[in-house]
Amino acid sequence: AQSVTQLGSHVSVSEGALVLLRCNYSSSVPPYLFWYVQYPNQGLQLLLKYTSAATLVKGINGFEAEFKKSETSFHLTKPSAHMSDAAEYFCAVSLPSGGSYIPTFGRGTSLIVHP
Amino acid sequence: NAGVTQTPKFQVLKTGQSMTLQCAQDMNHEYMSWYRQDPGMGLRLIHYSVGAGITDQGEVPNGYNVSRSTTEDFPLRLLSAAPSQTSVYFCASTSGYRENYGYTFGSGTRLTVV
């Protein structure tokens, strides 16, 4: 079985500040990991995914995430926040072998960006 | 544009009414799924399908039916609407059920049951 925990339902940053959204996972086998972004009144959009080829994954809009097996984490970062980054962010995990391929989503973190 | 299309975007139902939420994708994706999104709950899987003619239950299937007669369409039926089914519903699809492709989501249907 797999699960994912997103720490903090809301994260507030100033424009230009570092963005850090936390995601920890639990799985019995090496997982697939994803970050999705949801802008108001829209569906989810894939931001980036962990493919097991590289631990640092770069996504769209300047976001990146680092897979740390020892910490079972896949935190999302962006060096400098922009007003347009304000959205809901979801971490998701699925198991490519020996488990369910169906992704399990975290409860989401709302990113608030102040001018 | 290729993608996942959901209709309607908004719907208000009275308790006990039935309706069908439509979902269509034109990417020839084998895997399709329905989620509901409620505040603070993230996304919860209702039903999914790994191909035409094959469906299975997710985490919260009660009160919902699905069928998959074609690769493109995956409608979600509410049998007898209840206020607890007030939610935003998302359909999603992927070409690689067993691969790391990620999912394409529709824009959602906002359902209110009164």
XYZ file of N, CA and C in Angstrom:
687
model
N 0.850 -1.189 0.000
C 0.000 0.000 0.000
C 0.888 1.242 0.000
N 0.342 2.324 -0.490
C 1.107 3.563 -0.510
C 0.278 4.683 0.093
N 0.961 5.692 0.587
C 0.288 6.869 1.101
C 1.193 8.071 0.900
N 0.610 9.240 0.960
C 1.379 10.465 0.805
C 0.846 11.509 1.769
N 1.768 12.233 2.382
C 1.416 13.268 3.341
C 2.004 14.591 2.893
N 1.162 15.586 2.788
C 1.636 16.935 2.487
C 1.563 17.751 3.772
N 2.706 18.269 4.184
C 2.783 19.017 5.420
C 2.389 20.461 5.180
N 1.320 20.874 5.855
C 0.853 22.247 5.701
C -0.236 22.345 4.659
N -1.431 22.691 5.078
C -2.522 22.856 4.115
C -2.411 24.202 3.398
N -1.704 25.148 4.031
C -1.484 26.460 3.427
C -0.029 26.866 3.651
N 0.568 27.416 2.608
C 1.901 27.990 2.701
C 1.833 29.395 2.120
N 2.345 30.347 2.871
C 2.298 31.746 2.457
C 3.718 32.269 2.268
N 3.994 32.873 1.117
C 5.317 33.437 0.837
C 5.146 34.810 0.201
N 6.206 35.573 0.248
C 6.222 36.860 -0.444
C 6.732 36.657 -1.867
N 6.299 37.507 -2.752
C 6.787 37.439 -4.132
C 8.295 37.570 -4.133
N 8.973 36.676 -4.847
C 10.422 36.671 -4.902
C 11.081 35.757 -3.891
N 10.334 35.274 -2.924
C 10.890 34.387 -1.904
C 10.902 32.947 -2.385
N 11.674 32.130 -1.649
C 11.753 30.697 -1.945
C 10.419 30.020 -1.635
N 10.023 29.120 -2.530
C 8.839 28.293 -2.309
C 9.291 26.886 -1.931
N 8.757 26.354 -0.837
C 9.046 24.986 -0.419
C 7.739 24.339 0.009
N 7.310 23.338 -0.746
C 6.109 22.580 -0.414
C 6.543 21.154 -0.115
N 6.126 20.642 1.035
C 6.652 19.368 1.515
C 5.730 18.193 1.189
N 6.362 17.091 0.840
C 5.632 15.857 0.540
C 6.455 14.682 1.054
N 5.860 13.848 1.866
C 6.477 12.607 2.316
C 5.590 11.446 1.891
N 6.210 10.363 1.516
C 5.460 9.218 1.021
C 5.772 7.981 1.848
N 4.913 7.021 1.706
C 5.125 5.721 2.320
C 4.802 4.668 1.281
N 5.767 3.785 1.019
C 5.502 2.699 0.077
C 6.455 1.552 0.365
N 6.054 0.375 -0.029
C 6.831 -0.827 0.232
C 7.859 -1.102 -0.866
N 7.712 -0.415 -1.991
C 8.629 -0.581 -3.114
C 8.956 0.805 -3.649
N 10.026 0.938 -4.438
C 10.354 2.252 -5.005
C 9.162 2.822 -5.771
N 8.775 4.034 -5.457
C 7.539 4.589 -6.018
C 7.752 5.436 -7.261
N 6.649 5.711 -7.947
C 6.583 6.822 -8.878
C 5.997 7.995 -8.099
N 6.503 9.177 -8.324
C 6.050 10.361 -7.592
C 5.732 11.488 -8.558
N 4.727 12.250 -8.218
C 4.246 13.312 -9.088
C 3.896 14.552 -8.265
N 4.014 15.699 -8.891
C 3.420 16.931 -8.386
C 2.478 17.473 -9.454
N 1.283 17.860 -8.982
C 0.294 18.483 -9.860
C -0.037 19.864 -9.311
N -0.441 20.770 -10.196
C -0.877 22.100 -9.803
C -2.312 22.305 -10.275
N -3.101 22.953 -9.432
C -4.493 23.256 -9.783
C -4.744 24.743 -9.581
N -4.965 25.446 -10.677
C -5.337 26.848 -10.605
C -6.833 26.960 -10.352
N -7.287 28.066 -9.808
C -8.709 28.212 -9.446
C -9.643 27.845 -10.582
N -10.630 27.019 -10.232
C -11.674 26.603 -11.173
C -11.137 25.855 -12.394
N -10.017 25.168 -12.217
C -9.466 24.367 -13.301
C -9.164 22.958 -12.819
N -8.853 22.083 -13.754
C -8.426 20.744 -13.398
C -6.966 20.725 -13.006
N -6.477 19.541 -12.623
C -5.081 19.412 -12.226
C -4.200 19.319 -13.467
N -2.999 19.870 -13.342
C -2.035 19.858 -14.440
C -0.731 19.267 -13.915
N -0.152 18.353 -14.666
C 1.091 17.730 -14.235
C 2.224 18.750 -14.229
N 2.892 18.869 -13.075
C 3.986 19.823 -12.908
C 5.329 19.145 -13.167
N 5.499 17.963 -12.568
C 6.711 17.173 -12.781
C 6.489 15.767 -12.239
N 7.411 14.872 -12.627
C 7.290 13.488 -12.185
C 8.670 12.899 -11.953
N 8.753 11.984 -11.025
C 9.991 11.276 -10.710
C 10.015 9.976 -11.493
N 11.061 9.807 -12.304
C 11.139 8.641 -13.184
C 12.162 7.621 -12.736
N 12.865 7.893 -11.657
C 13.940 7.049 -11.106
C 15.248 7.199 -11.860
N 15.281 8.044 -12.898
C 16.526 8.251 -13.633
C 17.419 9.284 -12.957
N 16.822 10.271 -12.330
C 17.588 11.320 -11.658
C 16.818 11.744 -10.423
N 17.540 12.023 -9.356
C 16.845 12.359 -8.113
C 16.329 13.792 -8.105
N 16.952 14.678 -8.882
C 16.479 16.054 -8.999
C 15.687 16.179 -10.293
N 14.431 16.517 -10.164
C 13.538 16.566 -11.309
C 13.122 18.007 -11.570
N 13.247 18.438 -12.795
C 12.829 19.784 -13.165
C 11.478 19.734 -13.876
N 10.608 20.676 -13.514
C 9.290 20.702 -14.117
C 9.014 22.005 -14.825
N 7.752 22.274 -15.017
C 7.369 23.494 -15.711
C 7.349 24.673 -14.748
N 7.390 25.867 -15.309
C 7.267 27.117 -14.541
C 8.363 27.297 -13.492
N 9.523 26.683 -13.684
C 10.656 26.886 -12.786
C 10.637 26.046 -11.524
N 9.695 25.143 -11.397
C 9.633 24.273 -10.231
C 10.561 23.072 -10.385
N 11.041 22.567 -9.271
C 11.793 21.331 -9.261
C 11.538 20.589 -7.958
N 11.836 19.301 -7.959
C 11.643 18.482 -6.768
C 12.792 17.492 -6.675
N 13.152 17.163 -5.450
C 14.245 16.235 -5.224
C 13.742 15.010 -4.489
N 14.026 13.844 -5.066
C 13.668 12.574 -4.447
C 14.763 12.184 -3.458
N 14.362 12.022 -2.190
C 15.313 11.595 -1.157
C 14.785 10.312 -0.539
N 15.372 9.199 -0.945
C 14.907 7.905 -0.478
C 15.066 7.771 1.037
N 16.190 8.241 1.575
C 16.459 8.082 3.001
C 15.449 8.839 3.856
N 14.889 9.910 3.303
C 13.910 10.702 4.036
C 12.476 10.431 3.553
N 12.328 9.570 2.600
C 11.036 9.282 1.939
C 10.300 10.580 1.625
N 11.034 11.481 0.981
C 10.458 12.791 0.687
C 10.587 13.140 -0.784
N 9.739 14.051 -1.208
C 9.743 14.547 -2.595
C 9.245 15.985 -2.554
N 10.016 16.854 -1.908
C 9.599 18.237 -1.707
C 9.703 19.054 -2.990
N 8.781 19.961 -3.155
C 8.716 20.830 -4.339
C 9.292 22.200 -3.994
N 10.164 22.721 -4.843
C 10.759 24.023 -4.585
C 10.756 24.886 -5.836
N 10.851 26.194 -5.578
C 11.043 27.173 -6.636
C 11.819 28.319 -6.025
N 12.922 28.749 -6.646
C 13.790 29.742 -6.015
C 13.109 31.082 -5.742
N 12.212 31.496 -6.635
C 11.630 32.828 -6.516
C 10.146 32.778 -6.898
N 9.300 33.024 -5.915
C 7.859 32.930 -6.150
C 7.347 34.087 -6.991
N 6.370 33.770 -7.816
C 5.696 34.778 -8.635
C 4.227 34.760 -8.273
N 3.580 35.888 -8.460
C 2.151 35.970 -8.125
C 1.345 34.893 -8.841
N 1.753 34.562 -10.055
C 1.023 33.570 -10.839
C 1.179 32.148 -10.311
N 2.067 31.944 -9.327
C 2.238 30.614 -8.738
C 1.165 30.290 -7.712
N 0.364 31.261 -7.340
C -0.697 31.026 -6.360
C -1.668 29.993 -6.902
N -1.767 28.871 -6.200
C -2.568 27.737 -6.677
C -2.569 26.664 -5.598
N -3.276 25.575 -5.884
C -3.270 24.393 -5.023
C -2.308 23.390 -5.637
N -1.474 22.781 -4.791
C -0.476 21.835 -5.270
C -0.711 20.473 -4.615
N -0.676 19.450 -5.441
C -0.933 18.093 -4.966
C 0.257 17.192 -5.268
N 0.674 16.445 -4.264
C 1.670 15.403 -4.435
C 0.939 14.071 -4.615
N 1.465 13.188 -5.447
C 0.821 11.898 -5.680
C 1.877 10.807 -5.778
N 1.519 9.596 -5.370
C 2.430 8.457 -5.403
C 1.721 7.255 -6.018
N 2.441 6.507 -6.818
C 1.931 5.226 -7.302
C 3.085 4.235 -7.291
N 2.760 2.965 -7.343
C 3.768 1.921 -7.224
C 3.906 1.192 -8.551
N 5.074 1.259 -9.169
C 5.249 0.652 -10.493
C 5.406 -0.851 -10.478
N 5.643 -1.430 -9.312
C 5.804 -2.877 -9.291
C 5.372 -3.420 -7.940
N 4.751 -4.552 -7.976
C 4.333 -5.186 -6.737
C 3.234 -4.468 -6.003
N 2.584 -3.526 -6.639
C 1.531 -2.779 -5.955
C 0.564 -2.168 -6.930
N -0.186 -1.208 -6.466
C -1.196 -0.583 -7.301
C -0.601 0.547 -8.115
N -0.901 0.581 -9.416
C -0.461 1.670 -10.257
C -1.345 2.888 -10.100
N -2.456 2.728 -9.413
C -3.384 3.834 -9.255
C -2.786 4.848 -8.293
N -2.698 6.106 -8.691
C -2.060 7.089 -7.814
C -2.901 7.420 -6.596
N -2.206 7.645 -5.502
C -2.820 8.168 -4.287
C -2.394 9.621 -4.144
N -3.350 10.500 -3.958
C -3.069 11.930 -3.878
C -3.015 12.400 -2.431
N -2.152 13.373 -2.179
C -2.175 14.052 -0.911
C -3.363 14.992 -0.835
N -3.539 15.622 0.322
C -4.700 16.481 0.520
C -4.517 17.869 -0.053
N -3.328 18.151 -0.534
C -3.110 19.428 -1.195
C -2.549 20.496 -0.277
N -1.764 21.388 -0.874
C -1.230 22.558 -0.180
C -1.560 23.784 -1.002
N -2.209 24.736 -0.373
C -2.556 25.977 -1.051
C -1.406 26.955 -0.904
N -0.837 27.387 -2.020
C 0.255 28.357 -2.011
C -0.316 29.755 -2.173
N -0.020 30.601 -1.207
C -0.462 31.999 -1.224
C 0.776 32.858 -1.439
N 0.721 33.743 -2.409
C 1.861 34.610 -2.707
C 1.448 36.056 -2.462
N 2.171 36.705 -1.559
C 1.896 38.102 -1.218
C 2.781 39.039 -2.037
N 2.230 40.160 -2.458
C 3.056 41.121 -3.222
C 4.136 41.743 -2.356
N -8.322 21.134 -29.420
C -7.139 20.665 -28.733
C -7.399 19.303 -28.098
N -6.417 18.417 -28.155
C -6.547 17.095 -27.560
C -6.610 17.239 -26.052
N -7.373 16.343 -25.422
C -7.467 16.403 -23.984
C -8.663 15.653 -23.465
N -9.032 15.959 -22.224
C -10.177 15.342 -21.565
C -11.287 16.391 -21.455
N -12.445 16.042 -21.950
C -13.580 16.967 -21.957
C -14.661 16.469 -21.029
N -15.069 17.325 -20.108
C -16.128 16.981 -19.167
C -17.331 17.900 -19.389
N -18.503 17.302 -19.353
C -19.747 18.078 -19.410
C -20.762 17.484 -18.444
N -21.608 18.319 -17.847
C -21.586 19.778 -17.881
C -20.518 20.335 -16.947
N -20.302 21.629 -16.950
C -19.364 22.264 -16.027
C -20.010 22.525 -14.684
N -21.279 22.789 -14.686
C -22.034 23.047 -13.458
C -23.362 22.306 -13.530
N -23.836 21.841 -12.367
C -25.124 21.161 -12.314
C -25.698 21.267 -10.914
N -26.984 21.551 -10.836
C -27.705 21.523 -9.575
C -28.779 20.445 -9.679
N -28.789 19.555 -8.711
C -29.764 18.464 -8.691
C -30.573 18.522 -7.405
N -31.756 17.996 -7.481
C -32.544 17.815 -6.278
C -32.272 16.416 -5.725
N -32.374 16.277 -4.423
C -32.158 14.979 -3.787
C -33.061 13.932 -4.445
N -32.450 12.795 -4.799
C -33.201 11.713 -5.408
C -33.138 11.683 -6.920
N -32.760 12.787 -7.540
C -32.644 12.803 -8.984
C -31.415 12.015 -9.434
N -31.446 11.587 -10.671
C -30.296 10.895 -11.255
C -29.746 11.734 -12.405
N -28.486 11.516 -12.705
C -27.893 12.205 -13.835
C -26.591 11.509 -14.227
N -26.100 11.871 -15.396
C -24.844 11.318 -15.896
C -23.862 12.438 -16.173
N -22.670 12.313 -15.617
C -21.567 13.215 -15.920
C -20.775 12.592 -17.065
N -20.555 13.407 -18.091
C -19.886 12.890 -19.272
C -18.384 13.175 -19.233
N -17.616 12.228 -19.746
C -16.170 12.380 -19.879
C -15.733 11.744 -21.179
N -14.985 12.499 -21.978
C -14.481 11.980 -23.243
C -13.039 12.426 -23.427
N -12.211 11.509 -23.947
C -10.818 11.856 -24.256
C -10.505 11.413 -25.686
N -9.677 12.218 -26.351
C -9.349 11.941 -27.750
C -7.871 11.624 -27.923
N -7.259 11.074 -26.899
C -5.826 10.758 -26.922
C -5.575 9.260 -26.998
N -6.632 8.465 -27.149
C -6.533 7.003 -27.197
C -5.908 6.431 -25.918
N -6.214 7.072 -24.800
C -5.699 6.592 -23.517
C -6.459 5.357 -23.072
N -5.729 4.384 -22.549
C -6.367 3.139 -22.115
C -6.982 3.270 -20.726
N -6.401 4.104 -19.894
C -6.833 4.199 -18.509
C -7.617 5.486 -18.282
N -8.797 5.351 -17.657
C -9.588 6.516 -17.297
C -10.104 6.344 -15.882
N -10.323 7.471 -15.207
C -10.764 7.400 -13.824
C -11.614 8.611 -13.484
N -12.403 8.462 -12.418
C -13.210 9.540 -11.876
C -12.782 9.796 -10.437
N -12.591 11.079 -10.123
C -12.271 11.501 -8.774
C -13.307 12.521 -8.310
N -13.479 12.605 -7.014
C -14.198 13.715 -6.442
C -13.257 14.506 -5.546
N -13.432 15.812 -5.552
C -12.569 16.689 -4.766
C -13.423 17.455 -3.778
N -13.122 17.286 -2.508
C -13.815 17.983 -1.446
C -12.802 18.754 -0.625
N -13.184 19.902 -0.070
C -12.233 20.744 0.678
C -11.506 19.954 1.769
N -10.179 20.046 1.765
C -9.373 19.394 2.780
C -9.229 17.893 2.635
N -9.838 17.335 1.597
C -9.814 15.871 1.420
C -8.948 15.439 0.248
N -8.451 16.353 -0.520
C -7.694 15.977 -1.701
C -8.600 15.356 -2.744
N -8.057 14.447 -3.529
C -8.838 13.756 -4.549
C -9.062 12.314 -4.118
N -10.279 11.885 -4.210
C -10.612 10.505 -3.865
C -11.165 9.782 -5.088
N -10.651 8.597 -5.312
C -10.994 7.824 -6.502
C -12.367 7.174 -6.348
N -13.222 7.367 -7.354
C -14.570 6.800 -7.316
C -14.597 5.468 -8.079
N -14.297 5.516 -9.359
C -14.217 4.335 -10.221
C -13.107 4.550 -11.228
N -12.622 3.442 -11.786
C -11.615 3.554 -12.826
C -11.793 2.442 -13.845
N -11.126 2.628 -14.982
C -11.211 1.641 -16.053
C -9.844 1.518 -16.718
N -9.402 0.284 -16.940
C -8.098 0.063 -17.580
C -8.245 -0.250 -19.065
N -9.481 -0.196 -19.560
C -9.717 -0.413 -20.980
C -11.198 -0.599 -21.229
N -11.591 -0.557 -22.493
C -12.999 -0.725 -22.847
C -13.530 -2.043 -22.300
N -14.673 -1.950 -21.633
C -15.329 -3.117 -21.072
C -14.846 -3.542 -19.705
N -13.858 -2.805 -19.149
C -13.282 -3.169 -17.853
C -13.371 -1.984 -16.902
N -14.088 -2.162 -15.800
C -14.169 -1.116 -14.792
C -13.976 -1.714 -13.414
N -13.641 -0.877 -12.463
C -13.455 -1.344 -11.094
C -13.707 -0.196 -10.135
N -13.942 -0.555 -8.879
C -14.264 0.441 -7.871
C -13.008 1.054 -7.271
N -13.147 2.315 -6.891
C -12.079 2.987 -6.183
C -12.381 3.079 -4.704
N -11.973 4.170 -4.114
C -12.089 4.365 -2.668
C -13.510 4.688 -2.217
N -14.263 5.437 -3.044
C -15.602 5.900 -2.649
C -16.624 5.631 -3.747
N -16.949 4.365 -4.047
C -17.811 4.047 -5.183
C -19.314 4.107 -4.925
N -19.711 4.117 -3.653
C -21.140 3.993 -3.335
C -21.945 5.165 -3.888
N -23.041 4.815 -4.581
C -23.917 5.828 -5.140
C -23.587 6.206 -6.572
N -22.545 5.569 -7.118
C -22.090 5.890 -8.478
C -21.951 4.609 -9.315
N -22.272 4.729 -10.591
C -22.043 3.642 -11.540
C -21.253 4.160 -12.727
N -20.474 3.274 -13.347
C -19.736 3.630 -14.552
C -19.838 2.492 -15.563
N -19.539 2.833 -16.797
C -19.409 1.839 -17.856
C -18.365 2.350 -18.833
N -17.773 1.469 -19.606
C -16.753 1.867 -20.583
C -16.973 1.047 -21.854
N -17.886 1.543 -22.675
C -18.203 0.830 -23.908
C -17.233 1.161 -25.035
N -16.579 2.312 -24.960
C -15.590 2.698 -25.961
C -14.330 3.181 -25.251
N -13.239 3.259 -25.976
C -11.992 3.770 -25.394
C -12.138 5.242 -25.021
N -12.932 5.990 -25.797
C -12.996 7.431 -25.636
C -13.862 7.910 -24.472
N -14.924 7.184 -24.145
C -15.930 7.699 -23.220
C -15.981 6.921 -21.911
N -16.198 7.663 -20.836
C -16.269 7.036 -19.511
C -17.260 7.833 -18.661
N -18.561 7.632 -18.853
C -19.558 8.398 -18.106
C -19.720 7.913 -16.671
N -20.049 8.855 -15.810
C -20.288 8.562 -14.389
C -21.759 8.843 -14.091
N -22.446 7.850 -13.571
C -23.875 7.977 -13.298
C -24.127 8.076 -11.801
N -24.898 9.099 -11.426
C -25.377 9.203 -10.056
C -26.784 8.616 -10.045
N -26.994 7.604 -9.246
C -28.224 6.843 -9.304
C -29.384 7.563 -8.626
N -29.128 8.106 -7.445
C -30.126 8.835 -6.672
C -29.356 9.862 -5.840
N -29.305 11.066 -6.339
C -28.414 12.073 -5.769
C -28.721 12.367 -4.310
N -27.655 12.554 -3.536
C -27.763 12.904 -2.122
C -26.900 14.134 -1.854
N -27.254 14.933 -0.845
C -26.442 16.125 -0.539
C -24.967 15.801 -0.316
N -24.661 14.600 0.182
C -23.265 14.208 0.412
C -22.478 14.065 -0.892
N -23.171 14.060 -2.014
C -22.500 13.968 -3.305
C -22.208 15.342 -3.905
N -22.534 16.385 -3.163
C -22.123 17.723 -3.574
C -20.599 17.780 -3.565
N -20.006 18.083 -4.705
C -18.563 18.004 -4.840
C -18.160 18.509 -6.215
N -16.852 18.548 -6.430
C -16.324 18.794 -7.766
C -15.782 17.470 -8.280
N -16.204 17.097 -9.465
C -15.841 15.803 -10.034
C -14.860 15.995 -11.184
N -13.789 15.201 -11.148
C -12.784 15.262 -12.193
C -12.623 13.906 -12.853
N -12.519 13.945 -14.156
C -12.176 12.775 -14.939
C -10.707 12.908 -15.346
N -9.983 11.798 -15.344
C -8.568 11.827 -15.710
C -8.230 10.617 -16.557
N -7.210 10.751 -17.376
C -6.811 9.622 -18.221
C -5.300 9.600 -18.381
N -4.776 8.420 -18.739
C -3.369 8.257 -19.044
C -3.193 7.151 -20.067
N -2.131 7.278 -20.865
C -1.887 6.251 -21.873
C -1.166 5.062 -21.292
N -0.445 5.276 -20.227
C 0.358 4.203 -19.653
C -0.070 3.898 -18.243
N -1.024 3.010 -18.113
C -1.508 2.633 -16.785
C -0.375 2.110 -15.915
N 0.549 1.404 -16.510
C 1.653 0.829 -15.762
C 2.947 1.617 -15.944
N 2.856 2.775 -16.517
C 4.047 3.559 -16.763
C 3.973 4.872 -16.011
N 4.997 5.629 -16.136
C 5.133 6.847 -15.354
C 4.789 8.062 -16.202
N 3.636 8.044 -16.847
C 3.305 9.119 -17.762
C 2.572 10.271 -17.097
N 2.014 10.046 -15.944
C 1.192 11.083 -15.349
C -0.186 11.110 -15.992
N -1.053 11.914 -15.473
C -2.448 11.919 -15.869
C -2.862 13.263 -16.450
N -3.799 13.193 -17.389
C -4.421 14.380 -17.953
C -5.801 14.502 -17.342
N -6.090 15.673 -16.786
C -7.364 15.896 -16.119
C -8.280 16.768 -16.953
N -9.586 16.514 -16.801
C -10.567 17.431 -17.347
C -10.694 18.645 -16.443
N -11.517 19.600 -16.859
C -11.656 20.851 -16.107
C -12.674 20.760 -14.982
N -13.368 19.625 -14.884
C -14.224 19.400 -13.735
C -15.691 19.707 -13.952
N -16.522 19.055 -13.128
C -17.959 19.337 -13.061
C -18.288 19.667 -11.608
N -18.813 20.850 -11.404
C -19.189 21.266 -10.044
C -20.645 20.914 -9.834
N -20.906 19.955 -8.941
C -22.255 19.442 -8.689
C -22.750 19.864 -7.315
N -23.943 20.401 -7.290
C -24.602 20.745 -6.032
C -25.906 19.970 -5.945
N -26.082 19.275 -4.833
C -27.328 18.527 -4.600
C -28.083 19.200 -3.460
N -29.305 19.618 -3.752
C -30.088 20.355 -2.748
C -31.287 19.528 -2.254
